Short mmCIF file of C-alpha atoms in Angstrom, two decimals:
data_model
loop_
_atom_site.label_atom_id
_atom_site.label_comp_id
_atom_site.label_asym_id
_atom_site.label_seq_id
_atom_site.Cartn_x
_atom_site.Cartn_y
_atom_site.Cartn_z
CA UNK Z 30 -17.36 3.04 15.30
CA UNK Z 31 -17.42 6.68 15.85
CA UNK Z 32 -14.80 9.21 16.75
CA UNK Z 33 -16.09 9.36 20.12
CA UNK Z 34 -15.69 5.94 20.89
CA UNK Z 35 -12.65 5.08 23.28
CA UNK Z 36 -9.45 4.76 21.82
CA UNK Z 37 -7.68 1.50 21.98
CA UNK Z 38 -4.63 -0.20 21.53
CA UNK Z 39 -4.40 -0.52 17.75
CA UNK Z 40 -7.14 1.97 16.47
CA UNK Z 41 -6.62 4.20 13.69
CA UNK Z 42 -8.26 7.76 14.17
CA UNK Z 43 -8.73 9.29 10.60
CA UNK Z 44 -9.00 13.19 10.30
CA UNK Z 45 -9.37 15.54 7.57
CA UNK Z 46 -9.24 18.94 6.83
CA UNK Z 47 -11.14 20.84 5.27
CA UNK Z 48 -10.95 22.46 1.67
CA UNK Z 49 -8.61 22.18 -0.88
CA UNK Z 50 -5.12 23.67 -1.43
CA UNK Z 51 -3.99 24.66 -4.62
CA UNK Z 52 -0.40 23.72 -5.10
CA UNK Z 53 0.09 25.20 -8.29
CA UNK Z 54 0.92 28.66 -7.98
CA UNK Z 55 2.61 27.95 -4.70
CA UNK Z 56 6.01 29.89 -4.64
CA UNK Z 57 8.61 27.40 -2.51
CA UNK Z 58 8.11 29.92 0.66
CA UNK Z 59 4.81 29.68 0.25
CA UNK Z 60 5.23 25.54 0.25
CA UNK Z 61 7.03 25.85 3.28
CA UNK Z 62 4.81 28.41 4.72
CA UNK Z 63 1.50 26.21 3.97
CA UNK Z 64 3.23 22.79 5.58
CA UNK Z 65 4.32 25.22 8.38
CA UNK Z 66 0.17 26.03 8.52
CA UNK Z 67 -0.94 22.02 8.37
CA UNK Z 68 1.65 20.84 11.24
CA UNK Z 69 0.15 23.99 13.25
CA UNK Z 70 -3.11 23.51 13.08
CA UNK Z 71 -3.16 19.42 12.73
CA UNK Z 72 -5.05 18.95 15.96
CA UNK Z 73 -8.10 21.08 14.59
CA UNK Z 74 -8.60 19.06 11.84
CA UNK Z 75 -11.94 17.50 12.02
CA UNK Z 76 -12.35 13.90 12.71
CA UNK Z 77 -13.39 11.48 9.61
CA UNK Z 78 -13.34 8.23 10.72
CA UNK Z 79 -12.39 5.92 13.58
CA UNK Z 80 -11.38 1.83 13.31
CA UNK Z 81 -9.57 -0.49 15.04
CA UNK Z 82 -6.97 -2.31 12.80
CA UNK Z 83 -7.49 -6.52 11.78
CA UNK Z 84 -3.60 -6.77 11.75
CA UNK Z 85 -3.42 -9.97 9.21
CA UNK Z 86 -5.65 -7.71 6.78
CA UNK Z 87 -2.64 -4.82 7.37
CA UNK Z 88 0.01 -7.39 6.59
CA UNK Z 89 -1.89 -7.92 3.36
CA UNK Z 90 -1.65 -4.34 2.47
CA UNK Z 91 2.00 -4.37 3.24
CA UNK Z 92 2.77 -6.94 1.35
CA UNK Z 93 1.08 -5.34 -1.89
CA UNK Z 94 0.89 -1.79 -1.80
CA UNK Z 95 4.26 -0.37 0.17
CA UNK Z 96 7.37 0.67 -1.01
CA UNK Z 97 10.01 -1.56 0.89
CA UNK Z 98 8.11 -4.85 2.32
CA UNK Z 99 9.13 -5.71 5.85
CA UNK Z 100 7.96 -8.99 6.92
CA UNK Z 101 6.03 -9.20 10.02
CA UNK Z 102 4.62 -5.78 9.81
CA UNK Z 103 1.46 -6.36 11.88
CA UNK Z 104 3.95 -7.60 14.87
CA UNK Z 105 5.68 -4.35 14.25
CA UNK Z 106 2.58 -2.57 14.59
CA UNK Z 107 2.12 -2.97 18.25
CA UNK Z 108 5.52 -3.32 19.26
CA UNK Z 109 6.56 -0.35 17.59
CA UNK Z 110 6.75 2.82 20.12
CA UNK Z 111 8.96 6.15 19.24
CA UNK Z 112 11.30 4.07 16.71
CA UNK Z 113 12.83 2.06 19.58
CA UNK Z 114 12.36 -1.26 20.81
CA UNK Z 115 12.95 -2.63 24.70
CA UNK Z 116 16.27 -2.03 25.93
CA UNK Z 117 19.01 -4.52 26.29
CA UNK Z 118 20.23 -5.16 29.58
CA UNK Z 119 23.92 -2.81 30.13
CA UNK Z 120 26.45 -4.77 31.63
CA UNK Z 121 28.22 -3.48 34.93
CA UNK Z 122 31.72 -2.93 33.46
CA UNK Z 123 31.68 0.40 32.05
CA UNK Z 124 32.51 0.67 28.36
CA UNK Z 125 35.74 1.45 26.98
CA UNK Z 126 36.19 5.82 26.53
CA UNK Z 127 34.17 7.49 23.93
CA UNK Z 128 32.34 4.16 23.27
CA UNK Z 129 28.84 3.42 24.29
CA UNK Z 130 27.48 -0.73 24.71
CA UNK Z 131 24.58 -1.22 22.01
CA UNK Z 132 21.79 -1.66 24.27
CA UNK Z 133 19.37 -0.25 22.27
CA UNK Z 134 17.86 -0.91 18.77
CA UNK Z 135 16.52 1.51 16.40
CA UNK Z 136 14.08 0.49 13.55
CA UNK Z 137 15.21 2.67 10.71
CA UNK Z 138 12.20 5.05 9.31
CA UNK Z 139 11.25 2.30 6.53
CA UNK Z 140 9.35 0.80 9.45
CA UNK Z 141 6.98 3.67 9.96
CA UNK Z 142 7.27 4.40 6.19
CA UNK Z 143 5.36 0.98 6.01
CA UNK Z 144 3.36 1.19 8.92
CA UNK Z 145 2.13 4.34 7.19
CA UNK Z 146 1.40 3.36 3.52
CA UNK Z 147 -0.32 -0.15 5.00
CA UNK Z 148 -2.62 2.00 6.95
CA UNK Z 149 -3.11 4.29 4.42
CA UNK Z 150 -4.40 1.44 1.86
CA UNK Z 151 -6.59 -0.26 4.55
CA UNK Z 152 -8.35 2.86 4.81
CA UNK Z 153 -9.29 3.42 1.10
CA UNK Z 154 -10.18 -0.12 0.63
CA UNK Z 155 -11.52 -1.27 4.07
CA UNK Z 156 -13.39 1.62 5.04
CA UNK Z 157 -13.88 3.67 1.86
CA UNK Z 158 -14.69 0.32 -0.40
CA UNK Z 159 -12.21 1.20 -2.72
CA UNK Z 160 -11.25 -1.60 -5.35
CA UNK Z 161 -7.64 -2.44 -4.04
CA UNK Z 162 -6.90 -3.60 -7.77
CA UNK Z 163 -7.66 0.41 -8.87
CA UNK Z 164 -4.66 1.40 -6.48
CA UNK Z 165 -0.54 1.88 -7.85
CA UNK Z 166 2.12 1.94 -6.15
CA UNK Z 167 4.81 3.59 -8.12
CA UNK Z 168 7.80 3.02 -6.42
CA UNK Z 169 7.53 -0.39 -5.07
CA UNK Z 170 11.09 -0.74 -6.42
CA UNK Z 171 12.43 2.67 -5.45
CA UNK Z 172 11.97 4.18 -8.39
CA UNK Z 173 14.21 7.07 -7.55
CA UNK Z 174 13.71 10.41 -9.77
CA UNK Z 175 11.24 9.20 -11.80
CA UNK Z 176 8.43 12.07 -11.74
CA UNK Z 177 5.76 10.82 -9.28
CA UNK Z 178 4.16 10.41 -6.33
CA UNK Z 179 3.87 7.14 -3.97
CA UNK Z 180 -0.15 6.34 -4.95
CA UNK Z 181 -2.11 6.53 -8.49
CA UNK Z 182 -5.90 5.97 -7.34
CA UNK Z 183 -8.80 4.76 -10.26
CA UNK Z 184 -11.71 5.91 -8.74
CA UNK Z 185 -14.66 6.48 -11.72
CA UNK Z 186 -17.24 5.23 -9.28
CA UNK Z 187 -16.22 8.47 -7.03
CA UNK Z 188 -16.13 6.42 -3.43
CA UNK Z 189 -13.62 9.50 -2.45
CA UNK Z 190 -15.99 12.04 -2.91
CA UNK Z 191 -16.18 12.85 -0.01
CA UNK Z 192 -12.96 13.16 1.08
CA UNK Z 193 -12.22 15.04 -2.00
CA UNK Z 194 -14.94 17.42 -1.35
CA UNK Z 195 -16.23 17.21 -4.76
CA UNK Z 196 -15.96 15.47 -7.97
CA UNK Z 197 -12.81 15.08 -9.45
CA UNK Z 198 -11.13 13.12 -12.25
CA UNK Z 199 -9.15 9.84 -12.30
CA UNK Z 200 -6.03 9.53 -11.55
CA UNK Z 201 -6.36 10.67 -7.91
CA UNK Z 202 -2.64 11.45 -6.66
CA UNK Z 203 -1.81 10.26 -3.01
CA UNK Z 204 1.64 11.09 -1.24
CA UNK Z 205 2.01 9.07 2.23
CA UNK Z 206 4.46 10.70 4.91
CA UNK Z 207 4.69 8.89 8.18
CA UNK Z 208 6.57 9.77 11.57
CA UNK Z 209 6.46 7.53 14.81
CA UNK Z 210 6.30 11.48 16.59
CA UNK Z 211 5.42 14.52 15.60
CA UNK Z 212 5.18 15.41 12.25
CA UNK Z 213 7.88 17.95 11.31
CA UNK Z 214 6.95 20.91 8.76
CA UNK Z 215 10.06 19.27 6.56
CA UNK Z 216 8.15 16.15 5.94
CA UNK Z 217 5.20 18.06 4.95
CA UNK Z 218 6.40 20.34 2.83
CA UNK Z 219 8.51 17.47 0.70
CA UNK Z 220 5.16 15.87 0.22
CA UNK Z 221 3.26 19.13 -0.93
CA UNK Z 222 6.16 19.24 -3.04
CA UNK Z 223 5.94 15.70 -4.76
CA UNK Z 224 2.28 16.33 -5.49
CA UNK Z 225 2.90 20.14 -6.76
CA UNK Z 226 5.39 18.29 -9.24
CA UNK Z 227 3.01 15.22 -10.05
CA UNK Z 228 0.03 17.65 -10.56
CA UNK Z 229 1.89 21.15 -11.70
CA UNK Z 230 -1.16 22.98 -13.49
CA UNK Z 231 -3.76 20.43 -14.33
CA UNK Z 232 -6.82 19.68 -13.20
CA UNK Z 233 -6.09 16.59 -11.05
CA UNK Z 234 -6.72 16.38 -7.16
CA UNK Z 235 -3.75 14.77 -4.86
CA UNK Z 236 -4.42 13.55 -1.73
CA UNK Z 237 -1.06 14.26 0.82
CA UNK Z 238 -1.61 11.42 4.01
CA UNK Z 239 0.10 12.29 6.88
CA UNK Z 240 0.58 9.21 9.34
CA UNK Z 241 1.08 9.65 12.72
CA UNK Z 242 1.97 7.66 15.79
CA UNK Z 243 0.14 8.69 18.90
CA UNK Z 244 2.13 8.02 21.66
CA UNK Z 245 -0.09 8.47 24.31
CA UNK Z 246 -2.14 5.56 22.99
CA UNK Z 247 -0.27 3.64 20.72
CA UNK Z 248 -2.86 4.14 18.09
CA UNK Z 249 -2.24 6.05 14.71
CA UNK Z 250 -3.22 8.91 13.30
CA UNK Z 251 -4.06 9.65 9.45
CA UNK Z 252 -4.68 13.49 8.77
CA UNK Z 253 -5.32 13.78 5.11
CA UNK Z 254 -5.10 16.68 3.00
CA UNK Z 255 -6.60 17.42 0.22
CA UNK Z 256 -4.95 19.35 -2.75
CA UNK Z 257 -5.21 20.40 -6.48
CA UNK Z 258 -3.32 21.67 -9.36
CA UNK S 19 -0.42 9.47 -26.85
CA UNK S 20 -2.40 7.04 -24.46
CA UNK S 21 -5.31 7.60 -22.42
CA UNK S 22 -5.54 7.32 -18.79
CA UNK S 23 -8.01 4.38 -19.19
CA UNK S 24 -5.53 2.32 -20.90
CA UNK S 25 -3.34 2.67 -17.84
CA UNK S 26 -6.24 1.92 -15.54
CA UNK S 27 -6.10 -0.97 -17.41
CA UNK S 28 -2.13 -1.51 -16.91
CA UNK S 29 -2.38 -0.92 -13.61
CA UNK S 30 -5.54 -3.90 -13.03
CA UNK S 31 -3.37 -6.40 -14.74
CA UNK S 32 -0.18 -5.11 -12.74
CA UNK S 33 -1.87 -5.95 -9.70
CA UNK S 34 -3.56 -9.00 -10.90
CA UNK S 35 -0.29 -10.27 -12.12
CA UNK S 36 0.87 -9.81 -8.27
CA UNK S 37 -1.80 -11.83 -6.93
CA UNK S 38 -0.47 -14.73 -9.56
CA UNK S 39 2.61 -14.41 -8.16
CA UNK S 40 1.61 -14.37 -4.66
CA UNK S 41 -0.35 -17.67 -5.06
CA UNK S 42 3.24 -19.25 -7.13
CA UNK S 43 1.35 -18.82 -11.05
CA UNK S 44 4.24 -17.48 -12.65
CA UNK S 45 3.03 -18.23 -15.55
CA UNK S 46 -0.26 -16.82 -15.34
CA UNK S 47 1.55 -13.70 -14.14
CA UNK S 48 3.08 -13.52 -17.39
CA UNK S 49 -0.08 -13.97 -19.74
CA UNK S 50 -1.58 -11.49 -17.49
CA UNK S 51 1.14 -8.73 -18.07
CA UNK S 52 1.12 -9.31 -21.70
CA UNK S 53 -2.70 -9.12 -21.92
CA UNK S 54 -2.28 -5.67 -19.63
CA UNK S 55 -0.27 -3.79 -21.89
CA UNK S 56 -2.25 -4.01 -25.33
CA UNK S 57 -3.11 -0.22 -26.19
CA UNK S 58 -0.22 1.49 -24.87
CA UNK S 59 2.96 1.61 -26.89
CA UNK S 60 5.40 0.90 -23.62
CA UNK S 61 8.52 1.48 -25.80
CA UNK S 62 7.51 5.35 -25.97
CA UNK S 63 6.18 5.64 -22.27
CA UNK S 64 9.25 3.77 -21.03
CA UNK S 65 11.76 6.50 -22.90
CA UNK S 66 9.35 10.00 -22.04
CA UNK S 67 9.92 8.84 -18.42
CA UNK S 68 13.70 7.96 -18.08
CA UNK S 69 13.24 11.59 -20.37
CA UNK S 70 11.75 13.47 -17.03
CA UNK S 71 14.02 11.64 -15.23
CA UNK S 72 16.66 13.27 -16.68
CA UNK S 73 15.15 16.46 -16.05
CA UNK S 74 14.77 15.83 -12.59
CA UNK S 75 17.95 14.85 -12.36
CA UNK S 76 19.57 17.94 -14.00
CA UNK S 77 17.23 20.42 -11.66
CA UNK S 78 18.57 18.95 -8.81
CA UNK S 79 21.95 19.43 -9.53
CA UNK S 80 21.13 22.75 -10.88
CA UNK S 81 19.81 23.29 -7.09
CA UNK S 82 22.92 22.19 -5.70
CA UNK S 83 25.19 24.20 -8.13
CA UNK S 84 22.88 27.28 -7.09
CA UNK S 85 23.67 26.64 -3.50
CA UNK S 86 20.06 25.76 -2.37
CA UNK S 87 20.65 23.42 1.18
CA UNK S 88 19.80 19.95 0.58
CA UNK S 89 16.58 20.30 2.46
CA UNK S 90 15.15 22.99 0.18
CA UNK S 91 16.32 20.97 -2.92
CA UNK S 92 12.30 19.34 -3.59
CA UNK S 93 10.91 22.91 -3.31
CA UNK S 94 13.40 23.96 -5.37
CA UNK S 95 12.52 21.32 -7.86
CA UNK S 96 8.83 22.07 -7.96
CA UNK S 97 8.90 25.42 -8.70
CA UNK S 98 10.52 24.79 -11.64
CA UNK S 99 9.63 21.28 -13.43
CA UNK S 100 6.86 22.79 -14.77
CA UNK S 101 8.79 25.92 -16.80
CA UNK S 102 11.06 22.50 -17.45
CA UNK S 103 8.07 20.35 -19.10
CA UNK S 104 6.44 23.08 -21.32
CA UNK S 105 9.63 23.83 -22.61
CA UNK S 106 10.45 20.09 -23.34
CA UNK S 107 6.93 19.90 -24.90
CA UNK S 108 5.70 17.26 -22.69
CA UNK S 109 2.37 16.56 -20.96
CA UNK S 110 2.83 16.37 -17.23
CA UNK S 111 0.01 13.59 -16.94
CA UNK S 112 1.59 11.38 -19.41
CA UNK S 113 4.36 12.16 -17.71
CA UNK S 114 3.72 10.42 -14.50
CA UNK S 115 1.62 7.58 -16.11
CA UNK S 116 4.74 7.10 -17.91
CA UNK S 117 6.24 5.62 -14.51
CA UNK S 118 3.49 3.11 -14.15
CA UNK S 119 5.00 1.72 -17.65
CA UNK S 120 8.65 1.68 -15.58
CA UNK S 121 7.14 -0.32 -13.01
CA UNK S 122 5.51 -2.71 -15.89
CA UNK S 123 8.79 -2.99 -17.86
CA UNK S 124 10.69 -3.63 -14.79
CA UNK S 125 8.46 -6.14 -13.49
CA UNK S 126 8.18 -8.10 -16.85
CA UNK S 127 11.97 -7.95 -17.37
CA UNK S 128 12.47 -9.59 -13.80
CA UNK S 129 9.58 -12.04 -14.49
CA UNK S 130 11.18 -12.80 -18.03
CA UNK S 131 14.56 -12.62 -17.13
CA UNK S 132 14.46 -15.50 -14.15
CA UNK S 133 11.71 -17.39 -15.35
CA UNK S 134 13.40 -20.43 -14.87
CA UNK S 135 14.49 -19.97 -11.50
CA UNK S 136 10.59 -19.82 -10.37
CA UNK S 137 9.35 -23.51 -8.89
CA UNK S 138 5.95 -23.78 -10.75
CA UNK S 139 3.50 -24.94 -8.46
CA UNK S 140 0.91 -27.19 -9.20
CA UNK S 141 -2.10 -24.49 -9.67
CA UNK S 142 -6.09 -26.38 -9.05
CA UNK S 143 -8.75 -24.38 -10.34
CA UNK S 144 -12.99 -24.46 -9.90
CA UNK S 145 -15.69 -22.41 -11.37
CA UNK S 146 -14.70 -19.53 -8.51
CA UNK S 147 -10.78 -20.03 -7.70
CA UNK S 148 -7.52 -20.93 -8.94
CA UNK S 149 -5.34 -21.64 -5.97
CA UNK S 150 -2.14 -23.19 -4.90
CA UNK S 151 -0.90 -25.32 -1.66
CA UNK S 152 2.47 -24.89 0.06
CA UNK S 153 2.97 -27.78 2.71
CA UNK S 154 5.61 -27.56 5.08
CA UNK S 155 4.21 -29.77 7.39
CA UNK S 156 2.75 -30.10 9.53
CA UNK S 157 2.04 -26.33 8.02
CA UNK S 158 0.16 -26.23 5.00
CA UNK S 159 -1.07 -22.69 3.48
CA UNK S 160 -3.40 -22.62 1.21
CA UNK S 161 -3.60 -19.12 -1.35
CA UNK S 162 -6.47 -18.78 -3.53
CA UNK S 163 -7.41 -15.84 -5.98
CA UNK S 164 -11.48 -15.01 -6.87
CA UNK S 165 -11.65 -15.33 -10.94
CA UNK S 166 -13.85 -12.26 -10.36
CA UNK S 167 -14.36 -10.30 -7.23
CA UNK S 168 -16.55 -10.85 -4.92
CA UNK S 169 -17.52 -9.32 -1.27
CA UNK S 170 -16.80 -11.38 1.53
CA UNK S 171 -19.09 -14.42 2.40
CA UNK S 172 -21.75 -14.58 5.19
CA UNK S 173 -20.07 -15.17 8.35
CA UNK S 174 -22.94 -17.98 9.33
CA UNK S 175 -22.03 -19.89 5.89
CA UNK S 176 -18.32 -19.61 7.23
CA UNK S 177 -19.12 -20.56 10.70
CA UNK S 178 -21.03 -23.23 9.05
CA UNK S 179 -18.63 -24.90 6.60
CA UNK S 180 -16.16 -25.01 9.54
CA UNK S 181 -18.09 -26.43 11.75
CA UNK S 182 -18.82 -29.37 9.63
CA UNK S 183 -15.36 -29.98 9.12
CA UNK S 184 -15.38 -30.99 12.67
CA UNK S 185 -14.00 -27.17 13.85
CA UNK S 186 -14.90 -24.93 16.47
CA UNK S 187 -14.70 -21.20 15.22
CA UNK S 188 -13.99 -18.50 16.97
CA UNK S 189 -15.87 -14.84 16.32
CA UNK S 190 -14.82 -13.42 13.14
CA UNK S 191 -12.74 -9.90 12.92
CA UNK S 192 -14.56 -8.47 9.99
CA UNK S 193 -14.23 -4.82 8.37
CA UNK S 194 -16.16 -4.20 5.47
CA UNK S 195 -14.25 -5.95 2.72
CA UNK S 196 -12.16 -8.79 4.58
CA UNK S 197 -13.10 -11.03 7.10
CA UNK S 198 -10.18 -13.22 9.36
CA UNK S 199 -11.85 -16.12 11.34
CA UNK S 200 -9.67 -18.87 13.44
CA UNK S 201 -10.84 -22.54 13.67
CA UNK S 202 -9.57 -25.04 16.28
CA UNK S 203 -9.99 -28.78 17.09
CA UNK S 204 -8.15 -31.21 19.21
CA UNK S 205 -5.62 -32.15 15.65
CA UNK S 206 -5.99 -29.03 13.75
CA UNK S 207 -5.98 -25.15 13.82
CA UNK S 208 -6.75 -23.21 10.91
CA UNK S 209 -6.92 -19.84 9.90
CA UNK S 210 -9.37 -18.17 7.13
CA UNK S 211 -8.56 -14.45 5.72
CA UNK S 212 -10.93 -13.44 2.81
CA UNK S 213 -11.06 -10.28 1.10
CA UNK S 214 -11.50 -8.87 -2.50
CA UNK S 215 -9.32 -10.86 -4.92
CA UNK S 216 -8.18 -13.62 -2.48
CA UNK S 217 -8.19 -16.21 0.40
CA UNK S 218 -5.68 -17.35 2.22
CA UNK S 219 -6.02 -20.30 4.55
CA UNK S 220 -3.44 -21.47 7.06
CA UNK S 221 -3.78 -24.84 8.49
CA UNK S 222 -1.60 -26.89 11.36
CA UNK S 223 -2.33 -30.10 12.01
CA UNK S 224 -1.52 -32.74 14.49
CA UNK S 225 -1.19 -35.69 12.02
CA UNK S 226 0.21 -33.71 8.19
CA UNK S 227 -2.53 -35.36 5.99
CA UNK S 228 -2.49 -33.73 2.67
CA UNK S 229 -6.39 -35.28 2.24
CA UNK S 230 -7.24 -33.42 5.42
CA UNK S 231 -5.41 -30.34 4.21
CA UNK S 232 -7.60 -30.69 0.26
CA UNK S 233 -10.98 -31.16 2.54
CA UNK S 234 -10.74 -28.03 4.58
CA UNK S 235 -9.70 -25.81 1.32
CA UNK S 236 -12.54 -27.49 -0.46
CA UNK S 237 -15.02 -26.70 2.16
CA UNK S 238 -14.15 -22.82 2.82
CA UNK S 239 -13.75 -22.16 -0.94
CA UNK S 240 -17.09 -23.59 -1.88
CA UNK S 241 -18.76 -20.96 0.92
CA UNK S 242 -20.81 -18.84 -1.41
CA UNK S 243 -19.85 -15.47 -1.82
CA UNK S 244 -22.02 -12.68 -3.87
CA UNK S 245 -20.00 -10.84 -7.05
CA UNK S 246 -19.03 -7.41 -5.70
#
């Protein structure tokens, strides 16, 4: 499927942009500035690839490479619209003062945060043919403060290359950031942030996914970005 | 200090040790961890990353002490783990691979530590698969891992094998590495998911035969499928 195909209901519409930034010598104003540059400019990225999600396969992905497993994420994957669900029906009688009836239920961020890292795995291995046993996930039990970032990709047989835009060396670093609306310049800039640490001055390439729900049609975005130490 | 293939390596028999555990092999799971780990001395990875953690730790309540909002705290962070590591002597790569052995340790401990508590399942094996069967009838699912990989079969072989079970199969959803196909009859509805590592098979039937449930995993596992 191409890019120009019609979007539907559950396709994925990958973008990326182009070239490389180099985190390393990134002053935190410049961080901010950059991630303030990528939400900006997001819908000139060029478009990658195009496909329409097998929802069983995502559940598989969930269930092995995200950070807190929720079950049932491929019926949250349709359902799931602007991190609310369908109201509840209000009763007549207003509620007592300063109190409000529950008649709506949010999904916390987790849900996205899994709808995002799920997608972002079907991509490498679905469409890219990456080997799904090459890919950690480093905090699958919250490994809070530990120095890294959410992926560690093997790669020796290069399948990325071309999302890399060049060769590169193994490891590959991958930070996932997800949002059910726009992507704010905050999320960004944390996940520039957790690569710049991971990577600091080597040589290594990190690859920051940025996940987006498109509201208009209920399909996803991935915009990835490329950087390197 | 280790090299990143030995934590390639880690990380294959982390994942494969998963797929034991998905299929109920605990103690597969637990030869396969131990076999993962040879060439890295885990002891010394485990202590240089609860080391950075430390680090971490401190800069970020350096950052707070400093007045930085919460908000600016990981840019705060990054500017200055670096400065934080060279001083401390320590090699940022091994630094993060260090966390894999975290994950390891934590996940052998767990394994290890409730052992008992696991059901064993009775595990079958052939020349291509060991798998398991969970019956909760009349829902039986059937989870298989490849010994090696292998890419996905020929959906006409598929269509095939189901069809002489006595099934009518719908299209196949296939991507490039996985395929999901659905089966029906008038007593039975199955469904097939194949990728990679593993198959999982998910069968409802009318009259819970366990025979019935043994035929249909015997069929779709013996589909051929080409090493990837």
């Amino acid at each position: 499927m191409t890019s120009s195909s019609p979007t539907l209901f559950n396709d994925v519409q990958v973008y990326l942009r182009s070239g490389h930034i180099a985190l390393h010598h990134l002053t935190e104003r410049q961080i901010d500035e950059k991630a303030s540059n990528i939400v900006s400019s997001i819908s000139a990225f060029p478009p990658l690839d195009s496909f329409r999600v097998n929802r069983t396969v995502l559940e598989n992905y969930n269930r092995w490479y995200t950070e807190k497993r929720i079950h049932g994420i491929d019926r949250h994957f349709l359902d799931y619209s602007g991190g609310v669900v369908a109201l509840s029906s209000q009763p007549s009688i207003p509620p007592p003062r300063h109190l409000r009836y529950l008649d709506s239920r949010f999904y916390s961020g987790d849900v996205s945060g899994q709808i995002g890292e799920s997608l972002f795995v079907y991509f490498l291995v679905e469409r890219r043919r990456l080997n799904r046993r090459n890919i950690g996930h480093l905090r699958p039990q919250k490994l809070a403060s530990y120095l890294t970032c959410d992926y560690l990709i093997w790669d020796r047989r290069q399948v990325l290359s071309s999302i890399i835009q060049g060769m590169y060396s193994s490891p590959l670093y991958a930070e996932v950031k997800s949002s059910t609306g726009d992507l704010t310049e905050g999320s960004v800039s944390h996940g520039l942030c957790q690569l710049k640490e991971s990577i600091g001055n080597t040589s290594k390439h990190g690859l920051l996914s940025l996940v987006s729900r498109k509201q208009e049609t209920q399909g996803y975005g991935i915009y990835l970005v490329v950087v390197r130490g | 200090m280790e090299n990143s293939r030995a934590f390639e390596k880690l990380l294959h028999g982390m994942n494969l040790a998963s797929d034991d555990l998905w299929i109920g092999d605990v103690d597969g799971a637990i030869t396969t961890l131990g076999e993962a780990a040879s060439g890295i001395n885990l002891e010394e990875m485990v202590t240089l990353a609860k080391r950075v953690r430390k680090m971490r730790v401190s800069l970020t309540s350096q950052a707070r002490d400093s007045g930085t909002p919460e908000h600016l705290i990981p840019q705060w962070r990054a500017a200055r783990i670096s400065e934080a590591l060279e001083k401390e002597g320590i090699e940022r790569e091994h630094a993060v691979l260090a966390t894999l052995a975290i994950r390891y340790d934590k996940l052998r401990m767990t394994l290890e530590q409730q052992l008992e508590l696991y059901p064993r399942t009775k595990v079958f094996k052939n020349s291509q698969y060991k798998y398991t069967i969970m019956s909760s009838p009349p829902e039986f699912e059937v989870r298989a891992i490849l010994l090696s990989p292998a890419r996905k079969p020929n959906t006409g072989d598929l269509k095939n094998a189901l069809e002489k079970l006595g099934l009518t199969p719908s299209e196949p959803i296939e991507s490039d590495q996985s395929i999901v196909i659905r089966a029906y009859s008038n007593n039975e509805y199955v469904v097939v998911m194949m990728e990679q590592y593993t198959v999982q098979v998910q069968v409802i039937l009318r009259k819970p035969l366990g025979e019935r449930v043994m035929e249909i995993t015997k069929a779709i596992l013996s589909v051929k499928r080409d090493n990837a």
